[in-house]
Amino acid sequence: RNLPEDRQREIWRQIEEVVDANAARAERFSARQFRTITGNDEGFFGLLSVNYLARLSGKSSAPVGSLDLGGSSTQVALPAAVAGEDRFVRSYPWGMELARKRLATPACFASDADPEDAGAVVTDAAGDVRGNGPECRRAIRANLASELRGCERDCLGEAVEWRDVGLYALSGLFYAADFADWALRSLNSTAIAGFPSPRFADLEKAADFVCSKRESDLSSAKPAHAFTGSSKLPHRCFEINYQVELFKL
């Protein structure tokens, strides 16, 4: 969605060529099925998916909502049973990657931190630079406040009455929290209390643990985290702390 429309059209044209080049694929698919969905469409499909899976798994027979934190946008969706006559679906132009670029400081990146950045990072006895969870959250709070002062209305969200509806966290929200639980299990033989439905206080403690570790410790732990590659691993300290601060707004 962030690509120019002419670039999007070119991508779909190439996909159409690939589909048409194979008779079996061409029979199954029509190019008219291919399009770039809107942010609200994405939010609706997320809401549809979590309600289907929640009922299929037996975890909830009542309608549930979805929170989807992606790389470039965030979707919030509530079913009609909670939101009123119509379902509540919103898409905001803030995702995990944009947030990291705009809000993070060296305290949020153990591997990228500059030892000369006094107060922002912690250096252990061996001289290894570590991230700093509390300092990372403080910086995120301050930078979020600055962004809110300068952005257009509701650019980072709006007041929503959740009531007692169950909320399912998708994409980045799940990946980052699951990484924190994996790190505790792999390196500390513990786990996040209440996971996969932890309290934010427990998630903060897990974030502090992750941020305090060297990247080499996290990358060498076996088995590796299923949803975190080498390029994403240095970002997890920020991502865990970001979701904690995001829900305090």
Short mmCIF file of C-alpha atoms in Angstrom, two decimals:
data_model
loop_
_atom_site.label_atom_id
_atom_site.label_comp_id
_atom_site.label_asym_id
_atom_site.label_seq_id
_atom_site.Cartn_x
_atom_site.Cartn_y
_atom_site.Cartn_z
CA ARG A 1 0.00 0.00 0.00
CA ASN A 2 2.92 2.34 0.57
CA LEU A 3 4.16 1.88 -3.01
CA PRO A 4 3.13 4.34 -5.74
CA GLU A 5 0.06 3.18 -7.66
CA ASP A 6 2.01 2.68 -10.89
CA ARG A 7 4.43 0.38 -9.06
CA GLN A 8 1.52 -1.57 -7.57
CA ARG A 9 -0.05 -1.98 -11.02
CA GLU A 10 3.24 -3.26 -12.41
CA ILE A 11 3.54 -5.86 -9.64
CA TRP A 12 0.00 -7.12 -10.29
CA ARG A 13 0.68 -7.18 -14.04
CA GLN A 14 3.69 -9.42 -13.51
CA ILE A 15 1.66 -11.70 -11.24
CA GLU A 16 -1.04 -11.91 -13.90
CA GLU A 17 1.58 -12.96 -16.46
CA VAL A 18 2.82 -15.74 -14.19
CA VAL A 19 -0.73 -16.97 -13.59
CA ASP A 20 -1.65 -16.92 -17.29
CA ALA A 21 1.53 -18.77 -18.24
CA ASN A 22 0.23 -21.91 -16.57
CA ALA A 23 -3.10 -23.30 -17.76
CA ALA A 24 -3.91 -24.96 -14.44
CA ARG A 25 -3.25 -21.75 -12.49
CA ALA A 26 -5.13 -19.65 -15.03
CA GLU A 27 -8.17 -21.88 -14.64
CA ARG A 28 -8.12 -21.53 -10.86
CA PHE A 29 -7.40 -17.82 -10.60
CA SER A 30 -8.60 -14.67 -12.26
CA ALA A 31 -6.51 -11.50 -12.38
CA ARG A 32 -9.57 -9.68 -11.10
CA GLN A 33 -8.98 -11.43 -7.77
CA PHE A 34 -5.66 -9.66 -7.34
CA ARG A 35 -5.60 -6.20 -5.81
CA THR A 36 -3.98 -4.24 -3.01
CA ILE A 37 -6.35 -4.26 -0.06
CA THR A 38 -7.01 -1.19 2.07
CA GLY A 39 -5.97 -0.92 5.69
CA ASN A 40 -9.58 -1.31 6.79
CA ASP A 41 -9.89 -4.43 4.62
CA GLU A 42 -6.85 -5.83 6.41
CA GLY A 43 -8.42 -5.05 9.76
CA PHE A 44 -11.67 -6.74 8.77
CA PHE A 45 -9.93 -9.88 7.53
CA GLY A 46 -7.95 -10.02 10.79
CA LEU A 47 -11.19 -9.75 12.77
CA LEU A 48 -12.78 -12.47 10.65
CA SER A 49 -9.76 -14.76 11.09
CA VAL A 50 -9.45 -14.48 14.88
CA ASN A 51 -13.17 -15.11 15.40
CA TYR A 52 -13.06 -18.17 13.16
CA LEU A 53 -9.94 -19.57 14.88
CA ALA A 54 -11.16 -18.73 18.39
CA ARG A 55 -14.33 -20.71 17.82
CA LEU A 56 -12.57 -23.51 15.94
CA SER A 57 -10.09 -23.98 18.80
CA GLY A 58 -12.79 -23.74 21.44
CA LYS A 59 -11.08 -20.81 23.16
CA SER A 60 -14.05 -18.48 22.76
CA SER A 61 -17.64 -18.84 21.65
CA ALA A 62 -18.29 -15.11 22.11
CA PRO A 63 -17.19 -12.54 19.49
CA VAL A 64 -13.63 -11.28 20.00
CA GLY A 65 -11.61 -8.32 18.75
CA SER A 66 -8.24 -8.16 17.01
CA LEU A 67 -5.13 -6.01 17.40
CA ASP A 68 -2.79 -6.31 14.44
CA LEU A 69 0.58 -4.57 14.62
CA GLY A 70 2.33 -4.95 11.28
CA GLY A 71 5.48 -3.43 9.86
CA SER A 72 3.85 -0.37 8.29
CA SER A 73 0.41 -0.08 9.86
CA THR A 74 -1.72 -1.03 12.83
CA GLN A 75 -5.26 -2.39 12.66
CA VAL A 76 -7.79 -2.40 15.49
CA ALA A 77 -11.11 -4.21 15.05
CA LEU A 78 -14.09 -4.97 17.28
CA PRO A 79 -17.12 -7.09 16.43
CA ALA A 80 -20.56 -5.50 16.06
CA ALA A 81 -21.68 -7.17 19.27
CA VAL A 82 -19.27 -4.89 21.14
CA ALA A 83 -18.90 -1.83 18.91
CA GLY A 84 -22.63 -1.28 18.38
CA GLU A 85 -24.75 -1.67 15.29
CA ASP A 86 -21.70 -1.99 13.05
CA ARG A 87 -18.26 -3.44 13.66
CA PHE A 88 -15.42 -1.08 14.58
CA VAL A 89 -12.45 -1.31 12.20
CA ARG A 90 -9.59 1.19 12.02
CA SER A 91 -6.23 1.23 10.29
CA TYR A 92 -3.50 3.61 11.41
CA PRO A 93 -0.36 4.45 9.40
CA TRP A 94 2.00 3.39 12.18
CA GLY A 95 3.62 -0.03 12.27
CA MET A 96 6.57 -1.64 14.02
CA GLU A 97 9.19 -0.63 11.44
CA LEU A 98 8.15 3.01 11.27
CA ALA A 99 7.90 3.18 15.04
CA ARG A 100 11.43 1.81 15.41
CA LYS A 101 12.83 4.37 12.98
CA ARG A 102 11.05 7.27 14.66
CA LEU A 103 11.08 6.37 18.35
CA ALA A 104 14.02 4.12 19.18
CA THR A 105 17.27 5.19 20.83
CA PRO A 106 20.54 3.25 21.31
CA ALA A 107 19.17 1.92 24.60
CA CYS A 108 16.76 -0.22 22.58
CA PHE A 109 19.47 -1.95 20.52
CA ALA A 110 22.16 -3.88 22.28
CA SER A 111 24.04 -4.66 19.07
CA ASP A 112 23.74 -1.13 17.64
CA ALA A 113 24.35 0.80 20.85
CA ASP A 114 27.22 3.25 21.08
CA PRO A 115 29.26 2.81 24.28
CA GLU A 116 29.92 6.57 24.23
CA ASP A 117 26.18 7.31 24.57
CA ALA A 118 26.35 7.90 28.31
CA GLY A 119 23.40 6.78 30.37
CA ALA A 120 21.58 5.09 27.51
CA VAL A 121 23.28 1.73 27.57
CA VAL A 122 24.91 -0.64 30.02
CA THR A 123 28.41 -2.04 29.58
CA ASP A 124 29.27 -5.21 31.44
CA ALA A 125 32.62 -6.22 32.96
CA ALA A 126 33.75 -7.70 29.65
CA GLY A 127 33.03 -4.45 27.83
CA ASP A 128 29.99 -5.80 25.97
CA VAL A 129 27.30 -3.24 25.29
CA ARG A 130 23.80 -4.14 26.43
CA GLY A 131 20.44 -2.55 25.87
CA ASN A 132 18.57 -0.93 28.72
CA GLY A 133 14.87 -1.81 29.02
CA PRO A 134 13.70 0.96 31.40
CA GLU A 135 15.67 3.58 29.47
CA CYS A 136 14.26 2.27 26.19
CA ARG A 137 10.68 2.62 27.51
CA ARG A 138 11.37 6.10 28.82
CA ALA A 139 12.65 7.19 25.41
CA ILE A 140 9.66 5.61 23.64
CA ARG A 141 7.24 7.46 25.97
CA ALA A 142 8.95 10.78 25.37
CA ASN A 143 9.16 10.33 21.61
CA LEU A 144 5.56 9.10 21.36
CA ALA A 145 4.40 12.22 23.21
CA SER A 146 6.34 14.35 20.74
CA GLU A 147 4.82 12.52 17.77
CA LEU A 148 1.31 12.92 19.17
CA ARG A 149 1.77 16.66 19.49
CA GLY A 150 2.77 16.95 15.85
CA CYS A 151 0.53 14.44 14.08
CA GLU A 152 -2.88 14.82 12.56
CA ARG A 153 -5.94 13.82 14.57
CA ASP A 154 -6.08 10.12 15.45
CA CYS A 155 -2.86 9.32 13.55
CA LEU A 156 -1.76 7.03 16.37
CA GLY A 157 -5.19 5.83 17.42
CA GLU A 158 -8.31 7.02 19.20
CA ALA A 159 -10.25 6.34 22.37
CA VAL A 160 -12.09 3.02 22.14
CA GLU A 161 -14.45 1.43 24.66
CA TRP A 162 -13.24 -2.19 24.85
CA ARG A 163 -15.66 -3.26 27.61
CA ASP A 164 -14.97 -6.91 28.48
CA VAL A 165 -14.37 -8.18 24.95
CA GLY A 166 -11.51 -10.63 24.45
CA LEU A 167 -8.71 -9.18 22.31
CA TYR A 168 -6.36 -11.28 20.19
CA ALA A 169 -2.93 -9.85 19.38
CA LEU A 170 -1.61 -10.56 15.88
CA SER A 171 1.60 -10.16 13.89
CA GLY A 172 4.25 -8.04 15.62
CA LEU A 173 2.44 -8.04 18.95
CA PHE A 174 2.58 -11.82 19.07
CA TYR A 175 6.04 -12.27 17.54
CA ALA A 176 7.75 -9.89 19.97
CA ALA A 177 6.00 -11.22 23.07
CA ASP A 178 6.61 -14.81 22.01
CA PHE A 179 10.29 -13.98 21.50
CA ALA A 180 10.50 -12.63 25.05
CA ASP A 181 8.92 -15.81 26.42
CA TRP A 182 11.32 -17.90 24.31
CA ALA A 183 14.32 -15.94 25.60
CA LEU A 184 13.33 -16.52 29.21
CA ARG A 185 12.76 -20.22 28.59
CA SER A 186 16.02 -20.62 26.66
CA LEU A 187 18.38 -18.55 28.78
CA ASN A 188 16.76 -18.38 32.21
CA SER A 189 14.65 -21.56 32.51
CA THR A 190 11.60 -19.46 33.33
CA ALA A 191 8.69 -18.01 31.35
CA ILE A 192 6.48 -14.92 31.21
CA ALA A 193 3.83 -15.28 33.89
CA GLY A 194 0.43 -15.88 32.35
CA PHE A 195 1.75 -16.19 28.80
CA PRO A 196 0.17 -16.10 26.21
CA SER A 197 -2.03 -13.60 28.09
CA PRO A 198 0.56 -11.78 30.22
CA ARG A 199 0.10 -8.62 32.23
CA PHE A 200 2.06 -5.62 31.01
CA ALA A 201 4.13 -5.59 34.22
CA ASP A 202 5.31 -9.12 33.46
CA LEU A 203 5.99 -8.20 29.84
CA GLU A 204 8.13 -5.30 31.06
CA LYS A 205 10.21 -7.67 33.19
CA ALA A 206 10.68 -9.93 30.18
CA ALA A 207 11.68 -6.93 28.05
CA ASP A 208 14.31 -5.95 30.63
CA PHE A 209 15.73 -9.47 30.45
CA VAL A 210 15.87 -9.48 26.64
CA CYS A 211 17.43 -6.02 26.45
CA SER A 212 20.12 -6.97 28.97
CA LYS A 213 21.36 -9.88 26.87
CA ARG A 214 24.11 -9.80 24.27
CA GLU A 215 22.99 -10.44 20.73
CA SER A 216 25.42 -13.38 20.60
CA ASP A 217 23.68 -14.99 23.61
CA LEU A 218 20.28 -14.69 21.94
CA SER A 219 21.45 -15.80 18.51
CA SER A 220 23.28 -18.87 19.84
CA ALA A 221 20.36 -20.18 21.95
CA LYS A 222 18.96 -23.46 20.62
CA PRO A 223 16.47 -24.16 19.28
CA ALA A 224 16.25 -20.75 17.63
CA HIS A 225 13.08 -18.72 17.91
CA ALA A 226 10.74 -19.80 15.14
CA PHE A 227 9.70 -16.28 14.12
CA THR A 228 12.95 -14.32 14.50
CA GLY A 229 15.74 -14.27 11.95
CA SER A 230 19.16 -12.71 12.38
CA SER A 231 18.10 -9.36 10.89
CA LYS A 232 15.08 -9.07 13.18
CA LEU A 233 16.71 -10.26 16.41
CA PRO A 234 18.38 -6.90 17.26
CA HIS A 235 14.97 -5.19 17.04
CA ARG A 236 13.14 -7.33 19.59
CA CYS A 237 14.22 -5.28 22.60
CA PHE A 238 12.56 -2.21 21.09
CA GLU A 239 9.49 -4.08 19.84
CA ILE A 240 8.61 -5.60 23.20
CA ASN A 241 8.96 -2.26 24.96
CA TYR A 242 7.06 -0.44 22.20
CA GLN A 243 3.93 -2.54 22.60
CA VAL A 244 4.01 -2.03 26.37
CA GLU A 245 4.14 1.75 25.94
CA LEU A 246 1.67 1.80 23.04
CA PHE A 247 -1.12 0.40 25.21
CA LYS A 248 -0.49 3.03 27.88
CA LEU A 249 -1.52 5.85 25.53
#
